Amino acid sequence: MPSPGVMGMAGMRPIEPAEPAVEAFFAAVADALRPLPAGTRAEILAELRLHLGRRWREEPGADVARLLAELGTPAEIAAQAGLPRRSGGLRSDTPAIVAIVLMALFWPVGLIVAGASGRCRVRSLAWATASSALGWVVTILFLVLSLVAAMHASTGPGPHAAREGVAVAGIVLAGVAGLIGGPLAGALHLIQALRRPAARPVLPASALLVVAAGGLLVAAATLWP
Amino acid sequence: MLWRMRDNPDDAAVIAQLRKGVVPYCALALMRSGPRYGYDLARALAQAGVVAGAGSVYPLLARLEDWGWIAATWRDGGPGGGPPRKYYALTAAGRAALAVFGERWQAFAGAVTDLLGPDAVPGGDGHGRDAPD
């Protein structure tokens, strides 16, 4: 039988006391469990609600605060989920963050150190590697295009100068975006993954690569005879 | 974990570490003779006093399920309708993990108790002396 999920239970009569303290409690628990995958978090919250509802039915008229206290605090619940206590989180990750920042310039070294720290998941490292490698591929294309642009250079002002100006700008943009942006996007993604392990990886890397692709397209379009 | 506790050796941190390590096996032990409902496991562990609150049991069960030590299914509500309930059972891997823990626990707990000795208990009859400040 599939899990009922939050939507499934919405159609049923209320199963727990409808008090602000209850909603505040579950909001705090949901917040404490934020690093977990959404499905796991939803199931745990569903089970907590069912537990509270059953206790409430077993002891009608019981003090809701006492029933909530039986569940423990959101921090205690998060502790059994295997999550580190908030206060220690970022401080203890400092070595990993230093390694990740190194990635911006020396990304293979940074990736190795970040991976060895044991605090980055393999999937995050894979995304960061792909972003950095793609960035350097873009840079190599930039080098190739700049050679092509050099061969097409005209010797004086004229109708081609403006086109070449735009082409050069596009090539520089692509080169900078690739060389720095690829590894930097990978580094930003790893930092984001440290704080929110369940977050989707897409945004920072793709934004910079779109910029790089745009620069390449501009350069290619203006250079094409 | 321990280096963080160096700065913060309060009761809550100490007991939290103990629970994190040992309570999963307590949960497994409750399922040894057959599958149990999550609610029953939560109540039993809370009443045994090994968890901070009954709510802690649910993320613990999620972890055990992640590790492949238990398997869970949702079942219809009890007799007379009612909300659905989650039903947990040991897997072969869970049974093996529990067996290993069971072998180790007696010896380990005994060794720790011996090491701590009567001096460790406040008001005990040991004659230990503190290190000079």
Short mmCIF file of C-alpha atoms in Angstrom, two decimals:
data_model
loop_
_atom_site.label_atom_id
_atom_site.label_comp_id
_atom_site.label_asym_id
_atom_site.label_seq_id
_atom_site.Cartn_x
_atom_site.Cartn_y
_atom_site.Cartn_z
CA MET A 1 0.00 0.00 0.00
CA PRO A 2 1.54 3.35 -0.97
CA SER A 3 2.36 5.95 1.62
CA PRO A 4 -0.59 8.27 2.19
CA GLY A 5 1.57 11.39 2.13
CA VAL A 6 0.38 14.77 3.19
CA MET A 7 -2.14 15.12 0.37
CA GLY A 8 -3.76 11.78 1.14
CA MET A 9 -4.36 12.74 4.72
CA ALA A 10 -5.74 16.16 3.86
CA GLY A 11 -9.02 14.67 2.82
CA MET A 12 -9.59 12.92 6.13
CA ARG A 13 -11.16 14.41 9.21
CA PRO A 14 -8.61 16.15 11.44
CA ILE A 15 -6.64 13.52 13.30
CA GLU A 16 -4.84 15.72 15.77
CA PRO A 17 -5.66 18.71 17.97
CA ALA A 18 -5.94 21.84 15.85
CA GLU A 19 -3.90 24.20 17.98
CA PRO A 20 -1.29 26.80 17.06
CA ALA A 21 1.23 25.08 19.35
CA VAL A 22 0.90 21.90 17.29
CA GLU A 23 1.47 23.65 13.98
CA ALA A 24 4.38 25.61 15.44
CA PHE A 25 5.91 22.36 16.64
CA PHE A 26 5.62 20.63 13.27
CA ALA A 27 6.96 23.69 11.49
CA ALA A 28 10.00 23.62 13.77
CA VAL A 29 10.50 19.90 13.15
CA ALA A 30 10.18 20.39 9.39
CA ASP A 31 12.81 23.12 9.62
CA ALA A 32 15.16 20.96 11.70
CA LEU A 33 14.80 18.13 9.18
CA ARG A 34 15.37 20.38 6.16
CA PRO A 35 18.65 18.72 5.08
CA LEU A 36 16.85 15.42 4.58
CA PRO A 37 15.39 14.40 1.20
CA ALA A 38 11.85 15.73 0.81
CA GLY A 39 10.21 12.30 0.71
CA THR A 40 11.89 11.09 3.89
CA ARG A 41 11.09 14.33 5.70
CA ALA A 42 7.43 14.15 4.64
CA GLU A 43 7.11 10.56 5.84
CA ILE A 44 8.65 11.33 9.23
CA LEU A 45 6.34 14.33 9.67
CA ALA A 46 3.35 12.20 8.65
CA GLU A 47 4.25 9.56 11.23
CA LEU A 48 4.72 12.20 13.93
CA ARG A 49 1.28 13.64 13.19
CA LEU A 50 -0.28 10.19 13.29
CA HIS A 51 1.46 9.47 16.60
CA LEU A 52 0.19 12.70 18.15
CA GLY A 53 -3.29 12.10 16.81
CA ARG A 54 -3.41 8.62 18.24
CA ARG A 55 -2.21 9.77 21.67
CA TRP A 56 -4.83 12.51 21.58
CA ARG A 57 -7.57 9.99 20.83
CA GLU A 58 -6.32 7.68 23.57
CA GLU A 59 -6.40 10.50 26.14
CA PRO A 60 -9.25 12.81 25.20
CA GLY A 61 -8.95 16.16 26.90
CA ALA A 62 -5.27 15.64 27.64
CA ASP A 63 -3.03 18.67 27.81
CA VAL A 64 -1.68 19.13 24.30
CA ALA A 65 1.56 20.61 25.60
CA ARG A 66 2.24 17.40 27.51
CA LEU A 67 1.54 15.25 24.46
CA LEU A 68 3.91 17.40 22.41
CA ALA A 69 6.56 17.10 25.13
CA GLU A 70 6.28 13.30 24.83
CA LEU A 71 7.51 13.62 21.26
CA GLY A 72 10.67 15.42 22.34
CA THR A 73 12.13 18.62 20.95
CA PRO A 74 12.74 19.26 17.23
CA ALA A 75 16.48 19.18 17.97
CA GLU A 76 16.22 15.73 19.57
CA ILE A 77 14.21 14.46 16.63
CA ALA A 78 16.77 15.84 14.20
CA ALA A 79 19.56 14.21 16.22
CA GLN A 80 18.11 10.75 15.60
CA ALA A 81 17.87 11.58 11.90
CA GLY A 82 21.65 11.63 11.91
CA LEU A 83 21.87 15.37 11.37
CA PRO A 84 24.64 17.37 13.00
CA ARG A 85 23.71 20.03 15.53
CA ARG A 86 23.31 23.41 13.81
CA SER A 87 25.83 25.30 15.88
CA GLY A 88 28.74 23.16 14.84
CA GLY A 89 27.82 22.88 11.18
CA LEU A 90 29.68 25.56 9.31
CA ARG A 91 32.65 25.87 11.63
CA SER A 92 33.50 22.20 11.36
CA ASP A 93 33.20 22.43 7.58
CA THR A 94 35.89 25.13 7.30
CA PRO A 95 38.63 22.86 5.91
CA ALA A 96 36.24 21.60 3.24
CA ILE A 97 35.25 25.16 2.35
CA VAL A 98 38.87 26.27 2.04
CA ALA A 99 39.49 23.35 -0.29
CA ILE A 100 36.43 24.24 -2.30
CA VAL A 101 37.53 27.87 -2.70
CA LEU A 102 40.93 26.65 -3.91
CA MET A 103 38.98 24.91 -6.63
CA ALA A 104 38.25 28.21 -8.29
CA LEU A 105 41.85 28.41 -9.46
CA PHE A 106 43.35 24.97 -9.04
CA TRP A 107 40.28 22.90 -9.43
CA PRO A 108 41.77 19.43 -9.71
CA VAL A 109 43.66 20.01 -6.44
CA GLY A 110 40.62 21.51 -4.80
CA LEU A 111 38.43 18.62 -5.90
CA ILE A 112 40.86 16.06 -4.49
CA VAL A 113 41.09 17.85 -1.14
CA ALA A 114 37.33 18.37 -0.96
CA GLY A 115 36.73 14.72 -1.77
CA ALA A 116 39.28 13.55 0.80
CA SER A 117 37.62 15.67 3.49
CA GLY A 118 34.77 13.21 3.36
CA ARG A 119 32.17 15.93 3.74
CA CYS A 120 31.15 16.17 0.09
CA ARG A 121 28.89 13.61 -1.50
CA VAL A 122 30.03 11.85 -4.66
CA ARG A 123 27.17 13.30 -6.68
CA SER A 124 28.15 16.85 -5.71
CA LEU A 125 31.79 16.17 -6.58
CA ALA A 126 30.68 14.77 -9.95
CA TRP A 127 28.69 17.91 -10.74
CA ALA A 128 31.58 20.14 -9.69
CA THR A 129 33.98 18.15 -11.87
CA ALA A 130 31.65 18.36 -14.84
CA SER A 131 31.21 22.09 -14.39
CA SER A 132 34.94 22.72 -14.11
CA ALA A 133 35.84 20.44 -16.99
CA LEU A 134 33.20 22.01 -19.23
CA GLY A 135 34.54 25.43 -18.28
CA TRP A 136 38.00 24.48 -19.43
CA VAL A 137 36.64 22.99 -22.65
CA VAL A 138 35.02 26.38 -23.27
CA THR A 139 38.37 28.03 -22.61
CA ILE A 140 40.11 25.78 -25.12
CA LEU A 141 37.47 26.74 -27.68
CA PHE A 142 38.19 30.36 -26.76
CA LEU A 143 41.85 29.84 -27.59
CA VAL A 144 40.95 28.26 -30.92
CA LEU A 145 38.55 31.08 -31.77
CA SER A 146 41.05 33.74 -30.84
CA LEU A 147 43.50 32.16 -33.27
CA VAL A 148 40.82 32.27 -35.93
CA ALA A 149 40.08 35.89 -35.08
CA ALA A 150 43.76 36.73 -35.33
CA MET A 151 43.91 35.24 -38.80
CA HIS A 152 40.89 37.31 -39.87
CA ALA A 153 42.22 40.57 -38.44
CA SER A 154 42.05 43.53 -40.78
CA THR A 155 44.82 46.10 -40.78
CA GLY A 156 42.85 49.32 -40.41
CA PRO A 157 39.54 50.90 -39.57
CA GLY A 158 36.67 49.93 -41.78
CA PRO A 159 33.36 48.17 -41.85
CA HIS A 160 34.89 44.98 -40.44
CA ALA A 161 36.34 46.64 -37.33
CA ALA A 162 33.05 46.78 -35.48
CA ARG A 163 32.35 43.14 -36.24
CA GLU A 164 35.74 42.17 -34.99
CA GLY A 165 35.27 44.26 -31.86
CA VAL A 166 32.13 42.35 -31.05
CA ALA A 167 33.81 39.06 -31.89
CA VAL A 168 36.73 39.81 -29.59
CA ALA A 169 34.35 40.78 -26.81
CA GLY A 170 32.49 37.51 -27.27
CA ILE A 171 35.66 35.48 -27.21
CA VAL A 172 36.96 37.21 -24.08
CA LEU A 173 33.61 36.72 -22.40
CA ALA A 174 33.60 33.04 -23.25
CA GLY A 175 37.19 32.62 -22.12
CA VAL A 176 36.67 34.29 -18.76
CA ALA A 177 33.41 32.48 -18.18
CA GLY A 178 34.98 29.15 -18.97
CA LEU A 179 38.34 29.47 -17.24
CA ILE A 180 37.08 31.03 -14.04
CA GLY A 181 33.36 30.49 -14.14
CA GLY A 182 33.33 26.72 -14.63
CA PRO A 183 35.44 25.87 -11.57
CA LEU A 184 33.86 28.72 -9.59
CA ALA A 185 30.39 27.40 -10.32
CA GLY A 186 31.58 23.96 -9.26
CA ALA A 187 32.95 25.42 -6.02
CA LEU A 188 29.71 27.27 -5.29
CA HIS A 189 27.75 24.12 -5.92
CA LEU A 190 29.90 22.15 -3.44
CA ILE A 191 29.43 24.83 -0.78
CA GLN A 192 25.68 24.76 -1.36
CA ALA A 193 25.72 20.96 -1.15
CA LEU A 194 27.51 21.12 2.22
CA ARG A 195 24.77 23.22 3.73
CA ARG A 196 21.80 21.66 1.97
CA PRO A 197 22.75 18.11 1.00
CA ALA A 198 19.41 17.39 -0.58
CA ALA A 199 19.27 20.50 -2.77
CA ARG A 200 19.27 20.12 -6.54
CA PRO A 201 22.61 20.98 -8.14
CA VAL A 202 21.62 22.74 -11.31
CA LEU A 203 21.53 26.50 -10.94
CA PRO A 204 25.00 28.05 -10.40
CA ALA A 205 26.81 25.84 -12.92
CA SER A 206 24.22 26.22 -15.63
CA ALA A 207 23.99 30.01 -15.27
CA LEU A 208 27.68 30.52 -15.91
CA LEU A 209 27.80 27.99 -18.70
CA VAL A 210 24.90 29.75 -20.41
CA VAL A 211 26.96 32.95 -20.26
CA ALA A 212 29.91 31.10 -21.76
CA ALA A 213 27.79 29.56 -24.48
CA GLY A 214 26.34 32.98 -25.25
CA GLY A 215 29.79 34.45 -25.61
CA LEU A 216 30.83 31.67 -27.94
CA LEU A 217 27.75 32.08 -30.08
CA VAL A 218 28.34 35.82 -30.39
CA ALA A 219 31.94 35.26 -31.37
CA ALA A 220 31.12 32.50 -33.84
CA ALA A 221 28.29 34.48 -35.42
CA THR A 222 30.37 37.56 -35.98
CA LEU A 223 33.38 35.66 -37.31
CA TRP A 224 31.48 33.53 -39.76
CA PRO A 225 32.19 34.88 -43.25
CA MET B 1 31.92 14.17 17.10
CA LEU B 2 34.17 13.89 20.14
CA TRP B 3 36.22 16.98 19.44
CA ARG B 4 33.03 18.99 19.41
CA MET B 5 32.08 17.56 22.77
CA ARG B 6 35.43 18.70 24.15
CA ASP B 7 34.03 22.21 24.26
CA ASN B 8 30.59 21.21 25.38
CA PRO B 9 30.60 18.19 27.71
CA ASP B 10 27.17 18.82 29.14
CA ASP B 11 24.66 16.16 30.05
CA ALA B 12 22.66 16.62 26.88
CA ALA B 13 25.65 16.08 24.59
CA VAL B 14 26.85 12.99 26.44
CA ILE B 15 23.48 11.29 26.52
CA ALA B 16 22.80 12.27 22.90
CA GLN B 17 25.98 10.50 21.78
CA LEU B 18 25.06 7.37 23.72
CA ARG B 19 21.60 7.31 22.22
CA LYS B 20 22.83 7.78 18.68
CA GLY B 21 25.05 4.75 18.96
CA VAL B 22 22.95 2.34 20.94
CA VAL B 23 19.28 3.14 20.41
CA PRO B 24 19.15 1.82 16.82
CA TYR B 25 19.94 -1.65 18.18
CA CYS B 26 17.29 -1.30 20.86
CA ALA B 27 14.78 -0.63 18.10
CA LEU B 28 16.00 -3.67 16.16
CA ALA B 29 15.71 -5.83 19.27
CA LEU B 30 12.04 -4.91 19.66
CA MET B 31 11.37 -6.36 16.20
CA ARG B 32 13.27 -9.55 16.83
CA SER B 33 10.21 -11.67 17.48
CA GLY B 34 8.16 -10.16 14.69
CA PRO B 35 7.11 -6.99 12.84
CA ARG B 36 5.80 -4.06 14.86
CA TYR B 37 3.87 -0.90 14.16
CA GLY B 38 5.88 2.33 14.31
CA TYR B 39 3.61 3.68 17.01
CA ASP B 40 4.23 0.67 19.25
CA LEU B 41 7.98 0.93 18.76
CA ALA B 42 7.90 4.63 19.58
CA ARG B 43 5.89 4.12 22.75
CA ALA B 44 8.00 1.16 23.89
CA LEU B 45 11.33 2.91 23.39
CA ALA B 46 10.07 6.09 25.06
CA GLN B 47 8.76 4.16 28.04
CA ALA B 48 12.04 2.25 28.29
CA GLY B 49 13.70 5.63 28.68
CA VAL B 50 16.33 5.17 25.98
CA VAL B 51 15.14 7.96 23.68
CA ALA B 52 14.70 11.66 24.40
CA GLY B 53 11.11 11.54 23.17
CA ALA B 54 8.83 9.18 21.26
CA GLY B 55 9.18 11.44 18.22
CA SER B 56 12.89 10.60 17.90
CA VAL B 57 11.99 7.04 17.00
CA TYR B 58 10.52 7.91 13.60
CA PRO B 59 13.67 9.43 12.06
CA LEU B 60 15.59 6.58 13.63
CA LEU B 61 13.34 4.08 11.84
CA ALA B 62 13.86 6.02 8.61
CA ARG B 63 17.62 5.64 9.05
CA LEU B 64 17.33 1.93 9.76
CA GLU B 65 15.24 1.57 6.63
CA ASP B 66 17.90 3.49 4.66
CA TRP B 67 20.57 1.10 5.90
CA GLY B 68 18.49 -1.85 4.77
CA TRP B 69 18.16 -3.24 8.28
CA ILE B 70 14.38 -2.95 8.39
CA ALA B 71 11.64 -2.94 5.76
CA ALA B 72 8.45 -0.91 6.12
CA THR B 73 4.98 -0.98 4.61
CA TRP B 74 1.96 1.22 5.15
CA ARG B 75 -1.13 -0.68 6.23
CA ASP B 76 -4.76 0.31 6.54
CA GLY B 77 -6.00 1.70 9.83
CA GLY B 78 -6.92 -0.67 12.63
CA PRO B 79 -10.33 -2.20 13.25
CA GLY B 80 -13.02 0.43 12.95
CA GLY B 81 -11.14 2.45 10.34
CA GLY B 82 -8.70 5.13 11.38
CA PRO B 83 -5.59 6.51 9.76
CA PRO B 84 -3.08 4.22 8.01
CA ARG B 85 -0.14 2.87 10.02
CA LYS B 86 3.41 2.03 9.10
CA TYR B 87 4.54 -1.51 9.82
CA TYR B 88 8.21 -2.38 10.32
CA ALA B 89 10.05 -5.70 10.12
CA LEU B 90 13.67 -6.79 10.45
CA THR B 91 15.54 -7.76 7.29
CA ALA B 92 18.20 -10.43 7.18
CA ALA B 93 20.86 -7.73 7.30
CA GLY B 94 19.17 -6.16 10.31
CA ARG B 95 19.02 -9.48 12.09
CA ALA B 96 22.72 -9.99 11.48
CA ALA B 97 23.58 -6.48 12.70
CA LEU B 98 21.56 -7.06 15.85
CA ALA B 99 23.32 -10.36 16.50
CA VAL B 100 26.75 -8.74 16.21
CA PHE B 101 25.71 -5.92 18.53
CA GLY B 102 24.29 -8.37 21.05
CA GLU B 103 27.58 -10.26 21.20
CA ARG B 104 29.59 -7.09 21.67
CA TRP B 105 27.34 -5.17 23.99
CA GLN B 106 27.58 -7.26 27.17
CA ALA B 107 31.35 -7.37 27.09
CA PHE B 108 31.63 -3.69 26.15
CA ALA B 109 29.23 -2.39 28.78
CA GLY B 110 30.86 -4.56 31.40
CA ALA B 111 34.31 -3.26 30.48
CA VAL B 112 33.16 0.36 30.60
CA THR B 113 31.53 -0.13 33.98
CA ASP B 114 34.69 -1.74 35.33
CA LEU B 115 36.85 1.08 34.02
CA LEU B 116 34.62 3.76 35.49
CA GLY B 117 34.58 1.93 38.79
CA PRO B 118 32.90 3.16 41.98
CA ASP B 119 34.77 6.51 41.75
CA ALA B 120 32.70 7.52 38.76
CA VAL B 121 29.41 7.59 40.61
CA PRO B 122 28.79 10.87 42.52
CA GLY B 123 28.47 10.05 46.20
CA GLY B 124 29.96 6.62 45.63
CA ASP B 125 32.24 5.06 48.15
CA GLY B 126 35.39 5.29 46.02
CA HIS B 127 38.33 7.32 47.27
CA GLY B 128 39.49 8.80 44.01
CA ARG B 129 41.31 12.12 43.96
CA ASP B 130 41.01 14.80 41.32
CA ALA B 131 44.08 15.94 39.43
CA PRO B 132 45.57 19.08 41.00
CA ASP B 133 44.41 22.28 39.29
#
